[in-house]
Amino acid sequence: MNPAPNSEFMRKAIDLATENVRSGSGGPFGAVVVRDGIIVGEGANRVTQQNDPTAHAEVRAIRAACQALGVFSLHGCEIYTSCEPCPMCLGAIYWARIDRIWFGNTSADAARVAFDDAFLYREVALPAARRAIPSSMLMRDQAWESFQLWLDTPNKTPY
Amino acid sequence: MNPAPNSEFMRKAIDLATENVRSGSGGPFGAVVVRDGIIVGEGANRVTQQNDPTAHAEVRAIRAACQALGVFSLHGCEIYTSCEPCPMCLGAIYWARIDRIWFGNTSADAARVAFDDAFLYREVALPAARRAIPSSMLMRDQAWESFQLWLDTPNKTPY
C-alpha cells in the first residue's frame, strides 16, 4: 500500500461533510474507504436524520464498503475522514481491520464545535468504576455459558 | 430510575448470546435496552452473517431501540449486555445517552475466547502516534470549512 496520502480522497470526505450540513442531513462529518486507489464506501453523519446514534460518517463508510465488497474485513483499505475518529469510530476501524487512517479536523477541533469526542476519549481511558455512566457486573457465571458454547463449537466463523 | 438490576433482562441478553452461537448467526454476544421496565430494543452479534464489523450486540440493540422509539437519544434507558462493551460499543452507549450499563462477562473474559476487546481498550487509551493503526492529520484547514459552516448554520439539530 502506498504510504502517501491522496488529497483527492480527503477532499471528497470534506465535501461529504460540508454538503451534509448544507442539506440539513446531519453533523459536519464525512468519510471514504479506499482500496487500491478507488473509493469503495462513503458516508456522512446521519444521527439525527436516521434516529441512529451510531450513524457516524466512519461507521457508515465502513458498512457501505463491506456491503459493496461482500466482506467483514477491510484489511488492505485506508479511511479518509474529515475529523479524527471518535472512540466508537476508532473501535469500528479496528474491528474492520483497516490499515491506515487519514483525518482532517482533530478531536479538539470537534470539541470546539460542541461535539463530545475529546470527552469520550477521556472516559474510555478511565477504569469503568470512574466513568460518568455507571457500569456493573451481573451474573458473570451464567454469562460464561455462551462463551463456553463458543469455545465448544467447531464450525464457527471467527473474526 | 431503579438502581437495582433486573436479572430477567440479563437472562434475556445471555440467551440472545447463546442462541446466536447455537444458530451459527455470529459471536457469543447479546444485549437488550430497557426503559421503564420494558425491553425496547434487543440485538445479537451479526458481524459475519451481515458482513458488518459494527454489528455488535450493543450497537444493534441501540439501533433497534432508537427505531422502535423514534428517537436518537436513549436518555432514561439502561443496557444489559452479556459482555462488557468494547470501546466501539461503549462509545455508542455514550452517544446514545444511555444511563446505566449492566454486563455479564468482562473484557478479560472476551480476550480468553479470542476477541480483541482488552487490546482495543489499550489502543484507544494510547496517543494516536503510538497506536497499531497509523493515523495522520491531513488538510486540516480545508476540513475546518465544514465545522465553520456548522457553526454558522442557525437551524441545525444538535445532538
PDB file of C-alpha atoms in Angstrom:
ATOM      1  CA  MET A   1       0.000   0.000   0.000  1.00  0.00           C
ATOM      2  CA  ASN A   2       1.214   3.465  -0.881  1.00  0.00           C
ATOM      3  CA  PRO A   3       2.076   5.273   2.356  1.00  0.00           C
ATOM      4  CA  ALA A   4       1.482   8.717   0.795  1.00  0.00           C
ATOM      5  CA  PRO A   5      -1.991  10.195   1.127  1.00  0.00           C
ATOM      6  CA  ASN A   6      -4.132  11.204  -1.836  1.00  0.00           C
ATOM      7  CA  SER A   7      -5.598  14.653  -1.260  1.00  0.00           C
ATOM      8  CA  GLU A   8      -8.434  13.907  -3.666  1.00  0.00           C
ATOM      9  CA  PHE A   9      -9.893  11.401  -1.187  1.00  0.00           C
ATOM     10  CA  MET A  10      -9.658  13.828   1.714  1.00  0.00           C
ATOM     11  CA  ARG A  11     -11.298  16.483  -0.458  1.00  0.00           C
ATOM     12  CA  LYS A  12     -14.167  14.032  -1.034  1.00  0.00           C
ATOM     13  CA  ALA A  13     -14.525  13.343   2.711  1.00  0.00           C
ATOM     14  CA  ILE A  14     -14.605  17.082   3.434  1.00  0.00           C
ATOM     15  CA  ASP A  15     -17.118  17.702   0.646  1.00  0.00           C
ATOM     16  CA  LEU A  16     -19.368  14.999   2.112  1.00  0.00           C
ATOM     17  CA  ALA A  17     -19.171  16.761   5.490  1.00  0.00           C
ATOM     18  CA  THR A  18     -19.900  20.207   4.076  1.00  0.00           C
ATOM     19  CA  GLU A  19     -22.743  19.016   1.851  1.00  0.00           C
ATOM     20  CA  ASN A  20     -24.235  17.164   4.839  1.00  0.00           C
ATOM     21  CA  VAL A  21     -24.552  20.421   6.785  1.00  0.00           C
ATOM     22  CA  ARG A  22     -25.775  22.360   3.751  1.00  0.00           C
ATOM     23  CA  SER A  23     -28.567  19.831   3.098  1.00  0.00           C
ATOM     24  CA  GLY A  24     -29.545  19.614   6.781  1.00  0.00           C
ATOM     25  CA  SER A  25     -28.862  15.868   6.823  1.00  0.00           C
ATOM     26  CA  GLY A  26     -26.648  15.759   9.897  1.00  0.00           C
ATOM     27  CA  GLY A  27     -23.406  16.804  11.538  1.00  0.00           C
ATOM     28  CA  PRO A  28     -20.280  18.101   9.718  1.00  0.00           C
ATOM     29  CA  PHE A  29     -18.595  14.756   9.195  1.00  0.00           C
ATOM     30  CA  GLY A  30     -17.746  12.731   6.077  1.00  0.00           C
ATOM     31  CA  ALA A  31     -15.545   9.719   5.345  1.00  0.00           C
ATOM     32  CA  VAL A  32     -14.468   7.460   2.488  1.00  0.00           C
ATOM     33  CA  VAL A  33     -12.888   3.994   2.497  1.00  0.00           C
ATOM     34  CA  VAL A  34     -10.296   3.459  -0.234  1.00  0.00           C
ATOM     35  CA  ARG A  35      -8.844   0.249  -1.637  1.00  0.00           C
ATOM     36  CA  ASP A  36      -6.244   0.134  -4.418  1.00  0.00           C
ATOM     37  CA  GLY A  37      -6.794   3.800  -5.212  1.00  0.00           C
ATOM     38  CA  ILE A  38     -10.586   3.524  -5.559  1.00  0.00           C
ATOM     39  CA  ILE A  39     -13.340   4.645  -3.163  1.00  0.00           C
ATOM     40  CA  VAL A  40     -15.234   1.507  -2.106  1.00  0.00           C
ATOM     41  CA  GLY A  41     -17.503   3.104   0.508  1.00  0.00           C
ATOM     42  CA  GLU A  42     -18.502   6.572   1.638  1.00  0.00           C
ATOM     43  CA  GLY A  43     -20.632   8.017   4.404  1.00  0.00           C
ATOM     44  CA  ALA A  44     -21.756  11.188   6.122  1.00  0.00           C
ATOM     45  CA  ASN A  45     -23.192  11.649   9.597  1.00  0.00           C
ATOM     46  CA  ARG A  46     -26.910  10.802   9.756  1.00  0.00           C
ATOM     47  CA  VAL A  47     -27.503  10.521  13.529  1.00  0.00           C
ATOM     48  CA  THR A  48     -30.456  12.880  13.724  1.00  0.00           C
ATOM     49  CA  GLN A  49     -31.943  12.177  10.293  1.00  0.00           C
ATOM     50  CA  GLN A  50     -31.984   8.401  10.751  1.00  0.00           C
ATOM     51  CA  ASN A  51     -32.534   8.263  14.527  1.00  0.00           C
ATOM     52  CA  ASP A  52     -29.322   6.277  14.861  1.00  0.00           C
ATOM     53  CA  PRO A  53     -26.664   7.492  17.308  1.00  0.00           C
ATOM     54  CA  THR A  54     -24.196   5.088  15.668  1.00  0.00           C
ATOM     55  CA  ALA A  55     -24.632   6.598  12.177  1.00  0.00           C
ATOM     56  CA  HIS A  56     -21.315   8.452  12.227  1.00  0.00           C
ATOM     57  CA  ALA A  57     -19.520   9.051   8.932  1.00  0.00           C
ATOM     58  CA  GLU A  58     -16.816   6.430   9.504  1.00  0.00           C
ATOM     59  CA  VAL A  59     -19.267   3.743  10.661  1.00  0.00           C
ATOM     60  CA  ARG A  60     -21.451   4.380   7.618  1.00  0.00           C
ATOM     61  CA  ALA A  61     -18.470   4.363   5.231  1.00  0.00           C
ATOM     62  CA  ILE A  62     -17.249   1.064   6.727  1.00  0.00           C
ATOM     63  CA  ARG A  63     -20.693  -0.508   6.453  1.00  0.00           C
ATOM     64  CA  ALA A  64     -21.021   0.685   2.854  1.00  0.00           C
ATOM     65  CA  ALA A  65     -17.577  -0.632   1.897  1.00  0.00           C
ATOM     66  CA  CYS A  66     -18.270  -4.044   3.481  1.00  0.00           C
ATOM     67  CA  GLN A  67     -21.607  -4.297   1.663  1.00  0.00           C
ATOM     68  CA  ALA A  68     -20.026  -3.270  -1.647  1.00  0.00           C
ATOM     69  CA  LEU A  69     -17.184  -5.774  -1.310  1.00  0.00           C
ATOM     70  CA  GLY A  70     -19.160  -8.547   0.404  1.00  0.00           C
ATOM     71  CA  VAL A  71     -16.667  -8.841   3.263  1.00  0.00           C
ATOM     72  CA  PHE A  72     -16.457  -8.194   7.002  1.00  0.00           C
ATOM     73  CA  SER A  73     -12.750  -7.333   6.942  1.00  0.00           C
ATOM     74  CA  LEU A  74     -11.381  -4.231   5.212  1.00  0.00           C
ATOM     75  CA  HIS A  75      -7.774  -5.337   5.520  1.00  0.00           C
ATOM     76  CA  GLY A  76      -5.865  -3.576   2.712  1.00  0.00           C
ATOM     77  CA  CYS A  77      -8.054  -0.460   2.914  1.00  0.00           C
ATOM     78  CA  GLU A  78      -7.458   3.086   4.155  1.00  0.00           C
ATOM     79  CA  ILE A  79     -10.014   5.504   5.592  1.00  0.00           C
ATOM     80  CA  TYR A  80     -10.049   9.238   4.931  1.00  0.00           C
ATOM     81  CA  THR A  81     -12.244  11.065   7.413  1.00  0.00           C
ATOM     82  CA  SER A  82     -12.940  14.790   7.709  1.00  0.00           C
ATOM     83  CA  CYS A  83     -12.429  14.567  11.505  1.00  0.00           C
ATOM     84  CA  GLU A  84     -10.324  12.394  13.789  1.00  0.00           C
ATOM     85  CA  PRO A  85     -12.439   9.332  14.644  1.00  0.00           C
ATOM     86  CA  CYS A  86     -14.257   9.304  17.999  1.00  0.00           C
ATOM     87  CA  PRO A  87     -13.699   6.199  20.195  1.00  0.00           C
ATOM     88  CA  MET A  88     -16.753   4.482  18.695  1.00  0.00           C
ATOM     89  CA  CYS A  89     -15.458   5.031  15.170  1.00  0.00           C
ATOM     90  CA  LEU A  90     -11.880   4.170  16.113  1.00  0.00           C
ATOM     91  CA  GLY A  91     -13.197   0.897  17.529  1.00  0.00           C
ATOM     92  CA  ALA A  92     -15.118   0.281  14.305  1.00  0.00           C
ATOM     93  CA  ILE A  93     -11.931   0.925  12.287  1.00  0.00           C
ATOM     94  CA  TYR A  94     -10.041  -1.638  14.380  1.00  0.00           C
ATOM     95  CA  TRP A  95     -12.797  -4.251  14.101  1.00  0.00           C
ATOM     96  CA  ALA A  96     -12.858  -3.631  10.334  1.00  0.00           C
ATOM     97  CA  ARG A  97      -9.071  -4.246  10.185  1.00  0.00           C
ATOM     98  CA  ILE A  98      -8.473  -1.041   8.225  1.00  0.00           C
ATOM     99  CA  ASP A  99      -4.749  -0.418   7.609  1.00  0.00           C
ATOM    100  CA  ARG A 100      -4.468   3.352   7.850  1.00  0.00           C
ATOM    101  CA  ILE A 101      -6.312   6.498   8.969  1.00  0.00           C
ATOM    102  CA  TRP A 102      -6.094   9.975   7.446  1.00  0.00           C
ATOM    103  CA  PHE A 103      -8.061  12.670   9.286  1.00  0.00           C
ATOM    104  CA  GLY A 104      -8.740  16.406   8.794  1.00  0.00           C
ATOM    105  CA  ASN A 105     -10.060  18.105  11.920  1.00  0.00           C
ATOM    106  CA  THR A 106      -8.831  16.898  15.318  1.00  0.00           C
ATOM    107  CA  SER A 107     -10.870  15.723  18.322  1.00  0.00           C
ATOM    108  CA  ALA A 108     -10.040  19.062  19.951  1.00  0.00           C
ATOM    109  CA  ASP A 109     -11.482  20.860  16.914  1.00  0.00           C
ATOM    110  CA  ALA A 110     -14.649  18.771  17.304  1.00  0.00           C
ATOM    111  CA  ALA A 111     -14.877  19.837  20.954  1.00  0.00           C
ATOM    112  CA  ARG A 112     -14.690  23.489  19.809  1.00  0.00           C
ATOM    113  CA  VAL A 113     -17.874  22.959  17.790  1.00  0.00           C
ATOM    114  CA  ALA A 114     -19.565  21.200  20.737  1.00  0.00           C
ATOM    115  CA  PHE A 115     -19.116  17.512  19.916  1.00  0.00           C
ATOM    116  CA  ASP A 116     -18.089  15.137  22.694  1.00  0.00           C
ATOM    117  CA  ASP A 117     -15.149  13.343  21.078  1.00  0.00           C
ATOM    118  CA  ALA A 118     -12.433  14.582  23.439  1.00  0.00           C
ATOM    119  CA  PHE A 119     -14.630  13.871  26.477  1.00  0.00           C
ATOM    120  CA  LEU A 120     -15.268  10.346  25.182  1.00  0.00           C
ATOM    121  CA  TYR A 121     -11.535   9.676  24.805  1.00  0.00           C
ATOM    122  CA  ARG A 122     -11.058  10.627  28.457  1.00  0.00           C
ATOM    123  CA  GLU A 123     -13.971   8.426  29.557  1.00  0.00           C
ATOM    124  CA  VAL A 124     -12.923   5.317  27.613  1.00  0.00           C
ATOM    125  CA  ALA A 125      -9.430   5.523  29.118  1.00  0.00           C
ATOM    126  CA  LEU A 126     -10.773   5.559  32.701  1.00  0.00           C
ATOM    127  CA  PRO A 127     -11.341   2.430  34.792  1.00  0.00           C
ATOM    128  CA  ALA A 128     -15.029   1.510  34.450  1.00  0.00           C
ATOM    129  CA  ALA A 129     -15.724   2.461  38.080  1.00  0.00           C
ATOM    130  CA  ARG A 130     -14.683   6.079  37.444  1.00  0.00           C
ATOM    131  CA  ARG A 131     -16.661   6.707  34.272  1.00  0.00           C
ATOM    132  CA  ALA A 132     -19.654   9.045  34.069  1.00  0.00           C
ATOM    133  CA  ILE A 133     -22.009   6.199  33.076  1.00  0.00           C
ATOM    134  CA  PRO A 134     -22.266   3.685  35.925  1.00  0.00           C
ATOM    135  CA  SER A 135     -21.430   0.135  34.960  1.00  0.00           C
ATOM    136  CA  SER A 136     -21.711  -3.085  36.992  1.00  0.00           C
ATOM    137  CA  MET A 137     -21.043  -6.759  36.530  1.00  0.00           C
ATOM    138  CA  LEU A 138     -24.014  -9.120  36.878  1.00  0.00           C
ATOM    139  CA  MET A 139     -24.469 -12.897  36.510  1.00  0.00           C
ATOM    140  CA  ARG A 140     -20.980 -13.468  35.162  1.00  0.00           C
ATOM    141  CA  ASP A 141     -21.152 -17.239  35.772  1.00  0.00           C
ATOM    142  CA  GLN A 142     -24.287 -17.581  33.697  1.00  0.00           C
ATOM    143  CA  ALA A 143     -22.874 -15.261  31.010  1.00  0.00           C
ATOM    144  CA  TRP A 144     -19.839 -17.501  30.664  1.00  0.00           C
ATOM    145  CA  GLU A 145     -22.146 -20.252  29.337  1.00  0.00           C
ATOM    146  CA  SER A 146     -22.372 -18.533  25.944  1.00  0.00           C
ATOM    147  CA  PHE A 147     -18.572 -18.124  25.787  1.00  0.00           C
ATOM    148  CA  GLN A 148     -18.104 -21.791  26.688  1.00  0.00           C
ATOM    149  CA  LEU A 149     -20.513 -22.770  23.927  1.00  0.00           C
ATOM    150  CA  TRP A 150     -18.475 -20.618  21.512  1.00  0.00           C
ATOM    151  CA  LEU A 151     -15.297 -22.427  22.577  1.00  0.00           C
ATOM    152  CA  ASP A 152     -17.006 -25.809  22.186  1.00  0.00           C
ATOM    153  CA  THR A 153     -18.424 -25.043  18.719  1.00  0.00           C
ATOM    154  CA  PRO A 154     -16.182 -26.435  15.973  1.00  0.00           C
ATOM    155  CA  ASN A 155     -17.666 -24.893  12.808  1.00  0.00           C
ATOM    156  CA  LYS A 156     -17.765 -21.215  13.718  1.00  0.00           C
ATOM    157  CA  THR A 157     -16.643 -18.154  11.764  1.00  0.00           C
ATOM    158  CA  PRO A 158     -14.095 -16.268  13.871  1.00  0.00           C
ATOM    159  CA  TYR A 159     -13.450 -12.596  13.167  1.00  0.00           C
TER     160      TYR A 159
ATOM    161  CA  MET B   1     -34.680   5.039  37.544  1.00  0.00           C
ATOM    162  CA  ASN B   2     -34.402   1.999  39.771  1.00  0.00           C
ATOM    163  CA  PRO B   3     -30.708   1.476  40.628  1.00  0.00           C
ATOM    164  CA  ALA B   4     -31.225  -2.264  41.227  1.00  0.00           C
ATOM    165  CA  PRO B   5     -30.733  -4.609  38.274  1.00  0.00           C
ATOM    166  CA  ASN B   6     -33.387  -6.972  36.980  1.00  0.00           C
ATOM    167  CA  SER B   7     -31.912 -10.430  36.412  1.00  0.00           C
ATOM    168  CA  GLU B   8     -34.635 -11.242  33.894  1.00  0.00           C
ATOM    169  CA  PHE B   9     -33.129  -8.735  31.452  1.00  0.00           C
ATOM    170  CA  MET B  10     -29.612 -10.107  31.863  1.00  0.00           C
ATOM    171  CA  ARG B  11     -31.005 -13.605  31.361  1.00  0.00           C
ATOM    172  CA  LYS B  12     -32.507 -12.393  28.072  1.00  0.00           C
ATOM    173  CA  ALA B  13     -29.172 -10.863  26.957  1.00  0.00           C
ATOM    174  CA  ILE B  14     -27.344 -14.115  27.768  1.00  0.00           C
ATOM    175  CA  ASP B  15     -29.994 -16.192  25.980  1.00  0.00           C
ATOM    176  CA  LEU B  16     -29.583 -14.000  22.891  1.00  0.00           C
ATOM    177  CA  ALA B  17     -25.831 -14.641  23.014  1.00  0.00           C
ATOM    178  CA  THR B  18     -26.188 -18.402  23.461  1.00  0.00           C
ATOM    179  CA  GLU B  19     -28.859 -18.759  20.793  1.00  0.00           C
ATOM    180  CA  ASN B  20     -26.680 -16.725  18.403  1.00  0.00           C
ATOM    181  CA  VAL B  21     -23.881 -19.280  18.686  1.00  0.00           C
ATOM    182  CA  ARG B  22     -26.257 -22.229  18.512  1.00  0.00           C
ATOM    183  CA  SER B  23     -27.851 -20.940  15.294  1.00  0.00           C
ATOM    184  CA  GLY B  24     -24.472 -20.060  13.717  1.00  0.00           C
ATOM    185  CA  SER B  25     -25.538 -16.410  13.364  1.00  0.00           C
ATOM    186  CA  GLY B  26     -22.472 -14.811  14.926  1.00  0.00           C
ATOM    187  CA  GLY B  27     -20.368 -14.341  18.047  1.00  0.00           C
ATOM    188  CA  PRO B  28     -21.490 -15.069  21.637  1.00  0.00           C
ATOM    189  CA  PHE B  29     -22.879 -11.643  22.439  1.00  0.00           C
ATOM    190  CA  GLY B  30     -26.385 -10.365  23.193  1.00  0.00           C
ATOM    191  CA  ALA B  31     -27.844  -7.142  24.595  1.00  0.00           C
ATOM    192  CA  VAL B  32     -31.161  -5.521  25.462  1.00  0.00           C
ATOM    193  CA  VAL B  33     -32.091  -1.868  26.035  1.00  0.00           C
ATOM    194  CA  VAL B  34     -34.663  -1.329  28.780  1.00  0.00           C
ATOM    195  CA  ARG B  35     -36.868   1.674  29.539  1.00  0.00           C
ATOM    196  CA  ASP B  36     -39.347   1.818  32.409  1.00  0.00           C
ATOM    197  CA  GLY B  37     -39.035  -1.930  32.991  1.00  0.00           C
ATOM    198  CA  ILE B  38     -39.718  -2.890  29.360  1.00  0.00           C
ATOM    199  CA  ILE B  39     -37.309  -4.126  26.679  1.00  0.00           C
ATOM    200  CA  VAL B  40     -37.397  -1.560  23.872  1.00  0.00           C
ATOM    201  CA  GLY B  41     -34.589  -2.990  21.728  1.00  0.00           C
ATOM    202  CA  GLU B  42     -32.523  -6.154  21.524  1.00  0.00           C
ATOM    203  CA  GLY B  43     -29.618  -7.384  19.454  1.00  0.00           C
ATOM    204  CA  ALA B  44     -27.101 -10.167  18.962  1.00  0.00           C
ATOM    205  CA  ASN B  45     -23.766 -10.101  17.177  1.00  0.00           C
ATOM    206  CA  ARG B  46     -24.141 -10.394  13.376  1.00  0.00           C
ATOM    207  CA  VAL B  47     -20.684  -9.301  12.158  1.00  0.00           C
ATOM    208  CA  THR B  48     -20.004 -12.301   9.949  1.00  0.00           C
ATOM    209  CA  GLN B  49     -23.576 -13.024   8.889  1.00  0.00           C
ATOM    210  CA  GLN B  50     -24.296  -9.460   7.762  1.00  0.00           C
ATOM    211  CA  ASN B  51     -20.781  -8.502   6.610  1.00  0.00           C
ATOM    212  CA  ASP B  52     -20.852  -5.623   9.078  1.00  0.00           C
ATOM    213  CA  PRO B  53     -17.954  -5.274  11.548  1.00  0.00           C
ATOM    214  CA  THR B  54     -20.051  -2.750  13.508  1.00  0.00           C
ATOM    215  CA  ALA B  55     -22.938  -5.210  14.050  1.00  0.00           C
ATOM    216  CA  HIS B  56     -22.109  -5.891  17.689  1.00  0.00           C
ATOM    217  CA  ALA B  57     -24.934  -6.779  20.072  1.00  0.00           C
ATOM    218  CA  GLU B  58     -24.977  -3.401  21.851  1.00  0.00           C
ATOM    219  CA  VAL B  59     -24.859  -1.390  18.611  1.00  0.00           C
ATOM    220  CA  ARG B  60     -27.725  -3.440  17.199  1.00  0.00           C
ATOM    221  CA  ALA B  61     -29.786  -3.170  20.400  1.00  0.00           C
ATOM    222  CA  ILE B  62     -29.281   0.612  20.445  1.00  0.00           C
ATOM    223  CA  ARG B  63     -30.273   0.947  16.789  1.00  0.00           C
ATOM    224  CA  ALA B  64     -33.343  -1.222  17.368  1.00  0.00           C
ATOM    225  CA  ALA B  65     -34.403   0.772  20.439  1.00  0.00           C
ATOM    226  CA  CYS B  66     -33.977   4.094  18.616  1.00  0.00           C
ATOM    227  CA  GLN B  67     -36.026   2.845  15.671  1.00  0.00           C
ATOM    228  CA  ALA B  68     -38.754   1.483  17.961  1.00  0.00           C
ATOM    229  CA  LEU B  69     -38.981   4.724  19.947  1.00  0.00           C
ATOM    230  CA  GLY B  70     -38.338   7.120  17.044  1.00  0.00           C
ATOM    231  CA  VAL B  71     -35.534   8.918  18.886  1.00  0.00           C
ATOM    232  CA  PHE B  72     -31.766   9.388  18.650  1.00  0.00           C
ATOM    233  CA  SER B  73     -31.296   9.703  22.419  1.00  0.00           C
ATOM    234  CA  LEU B  74     -31.895   6.830  24.832  1.00  0.00           C
ATOM    235  CA  HIS B  75     -31.682   9.015  27.923  1.00  0.00           C
ATOM    236  CA  GLY B  76     -33.669   7.232  30.627  1.00  0.00           C
ATOM    237  CA  CYS B  77     -32.695   3.774  29.371  1.00  0.00           C
ATOM    238  CA  GLU B  78     -30.401   1.049  30.692  1.00  0.00           C
ATOM    239  CA  ILE B  79     -28.493  -1.549  28.687  1.00  0.00           C
ATOM    240  CA  TYR B  80     -27.986  -5.165  29.758  1.00  0.00           C
ATOM    241  CA  THR B  81     -25.226  -6.832  27.765  1.00  0.00           C
ATOM    242  CA  SER B  82     -23.869 -10.370  28.057  1.00  0.00           C
ATOM    243  CA  CYS B  83     -20.287  -8.987  27.881  1.00  0.00           C
ATOM    244  CA  GLU B  84     -18.620  -5.746  28.939  1.00  0.00           C
ATOM    245  CA  PRO B  85     -18.892  -3.358  25.970  1.00  0.00           C
ATOM    246  CA  CYS B  86     -15.854  -2.980  23.713  1.00  0.00           C
ATOM    247  CA  PRO B  87     -14.666   0.616  23.068  1.00  0.00           C
ATOM    248  CA  MET B  88     -16.829   0.852  19.937  1.00  0.00           C
ATOM    249  CA  CYS B  89     -19.930  -0.198  21.859  1.00  0.00           C
ATOM    250  CA  LEU B  90     -19.041   1.921  24.885  1.00  0.00           C
ATOM    251  CA  GLY B  91     -18.776   4.900  22.533  1.00  0.00           C
ATOM    252  CA  ALA B  92     -22.164   4.010  21.048  1.00  0.00           C
ATOM    253  CA  ILE B  93     -23.650   3.835  24.575  1.00  0.00           C
ATOM    254  CA  TYR B  94     -22.304   7.325  25.368  1.00  0.00           C
ATOM    255  CA  TRP B  95     -23.544   8.793  22.078  1.00  0.00           C
ATOM    256  CA  ALA B  96     -26.950   7.195  22.779  1.00  0.00           C
ATOM    257  CA  ARG B  97     -27.001   8.875  26.229  1.00  0.00           C
ATOM    258  CA  ILE B  98     -27.861   5.608  27.984  1.00  0.00           C
ATOM    259  CA  ASP B  99     -27.990   5.998  31.778  1.00  0.00           C
ATOM    260  CA  ARG B 100     -26.592   2.703  33.015  1.00  0.00           C
ATOM    261  CA  ILE B 101     -24.707  -0.425  31.934  1.00  0.00           C
ATOM    262  CA  TRP B 102     -25.070  -3.968  33.317  1.00  0.00           C
ATOM    263  CA  PHE B 103     -22.659  -6.521  31.874  1.00  0.00           C
ATOM    264  CA  GLY B 104     -22.041 -10.285  32.301  1.00  0.00           C
ATOM    265  CA  ASN B 105     -18.644 -11.380  31.003  1.00  0.00           C
ATOM    266  CA  THR B 106     -15.698  -8.989  31.320  1.00  0.00           C
ATOM    267  CA  SER B 107     -13.346  -7.717  28.594  1.00  0.00           C
ATOM    268  CA  ALA B 108     -10.733 -10.093  30.019  1.00  0.00           C
ATOM    269  CA  ASP B 109     -13.170 -12.986  29.618  1.00  0.00           C
ATOM    270  CA  ALA B 110     -13.669 -11.928  25.983  1.00  0.00           C
ATOM    271  CA  ALA B 111      -9.902 -11.990  25.475  1.00  0.00           C
ATOM    272  CA  ARG B 112      -9.867 -15.572  26.814  1.00  0.00           C
ATOM    273  CA  VAL B 113     -12.170 -16.605  23.969  1.00  0.00           C
ATOM    274  CA  ALA B 114     -10.032 -14.713  21.422  1.00  0.00           C
ATOM    275  CA  PHE B 115     -11.892 -11.433  20.988  1.00  0.00           C
ATOM    276  CA  ASP B 116      -9.909  -8.198  20.879  1.00  0.00           C
ATOM    277  CA  ASP B 117     -11.775  -6.108  23.455  1.00  0.00           C
ATOM    278  CA  ALA B 118      -8.950  -5.769  26.003  1.00  0.00           C
ATOM    279  CA  PHE B 119      -6.431  -4.970  23.242  1.00  0.00           C
ATOM    280  CA  LEU B 120      -8.780  -2.298  21.893  1.00  0.00           C
ATOM    281  CA  TYR B 121      -9.064  -0.648  25.327  1.00  0.00           C
ATOM    282  CA  ARG B 122      -5.286  -0.381  25.473  1.00  0.00           C
ATOM    283  CA  GLU B 123      -5.119   1.028  21.924  1.00  0.00           C
ATOM    284  CA  VAL B 124      -7.829   3.664  22.401  1.00  0.00           C
ATOM    285  CA  ALA B 125      -6.085   4.944  25.530  1.00  0.00           C
ATOM    286  CA  LEU B 126      -2.767   5.464  23.713  1.00  0.00           C
ATOM    287  CA  PRO B 127      -1.761   8.702  21.999  1.00  0.00           C
ATOM    288  CA  ALA B 128      -2.624   8.339  18.291  1.00  0.00           C
ATOM    289  CA  ALA B 129       1.056   8.236  17.327  1.00  0.00           C
ATOM    290  CA  ARG B 130       1.632   5.074  19.384  1.00  0.00           C
ATOM    291  CA  ARG B 131      -1.353   3.051  18.174  1.00  0.00           C
ATOM    292  CA  ALA B 132      -1.048  -0.066  15.982  1.00  0.00           C
ATOM    293  CA  ILE B 133      -3.033   1.550  13.146  1.00  0.00           C
ATOM    294  CA  PRO B 134      -1.095   4.554  11.779  1.00  0.00           C
ATOM    295  CA  SER B 135      -3.042   7.792  11.770  1.00  0.00           C
ATOM    296  CA  SER B 136      -2.086  11.191  10.301  1.00  0.00           C
ATOM    297  CA  MET B 137      -3.606  14.637  10.018  1.00  0.00           C
ATOM    298  CA  LEU B 138      -4.194  15.981   6.512  1.00  0.00           C
ATOM    299  CA  MET B 139      -5.730  19.190   5.114  1.00  0.00           C
ATOM    300  CA  ARG B 140      -6.935  20.425   8.490  1.00  0.00           C
ATOM    301  CA  ASP B 141      -7.502  23.982   7.234  1.00  0.00           C
ATOM    302  CA  GLN B 142      -9.811  22.775   4.481  1.00  0.00           C
ATOM    303  CA  ALA B 143     -11.546  20.358   6.867  1.00  0.00           C
ATOM    304  CA  TRP B 144     -12.342  23.240   9.215  1.00  0.00           C
ATOM    305  CA  GLU B 145     -14.613  24.704   6.483  1.00  0.00           C
ATOM    306  CA  SER B 146     -17.320  22.143   7.272  1.00  0.00           C
ATOM    307  CA  PHE B 147     -17.058  22.869  11.017  1.00  0.00           C
ATOM    308  CA  GLN B 148     -17.277  26.613  10.329  1.00  0.00           C
ATOM    309  CA  LEU B 149     -20.392  26.052   8.209  1.00  0.00           C
ATOM    310  CA  TRP B 150     -21.883  24.058  11.106  1.00  0.00           C
ATOM    311  CA  LEU B 151     -21.183  26.957  13.483  1.00  0.00           C
ATOM    312  CA  ASP B 152     -22.699  29.431  11.006  1.00  0.00           C
ATOM    313  CA  THR B 153     -25.861  27.373  10.400  1.00  0.00           C
ATOM    314  CA  PRO B 154     -28.734  28.609  12.586  1.00  0.00           C
ATOM    315  CA  ASN B 155     -31.370  25.889  12.088  1.00  0.00           C
ATOM    316  CA  LYS B 156     -29.408  22.747  12.851  1.00  0.00           C
ATOM    317  CA  THR B 157     -30.268  19.755  15.053  1.00  0.00           C
ATOM    318  CA  PRO B 158     -27.509  19.373  17.659  1.00  0.00           C
ATOM    319  CA  TYR B 159     -27.010  16.006  19.355  1.00  0.00           C
TER     320      TYR B 159
END
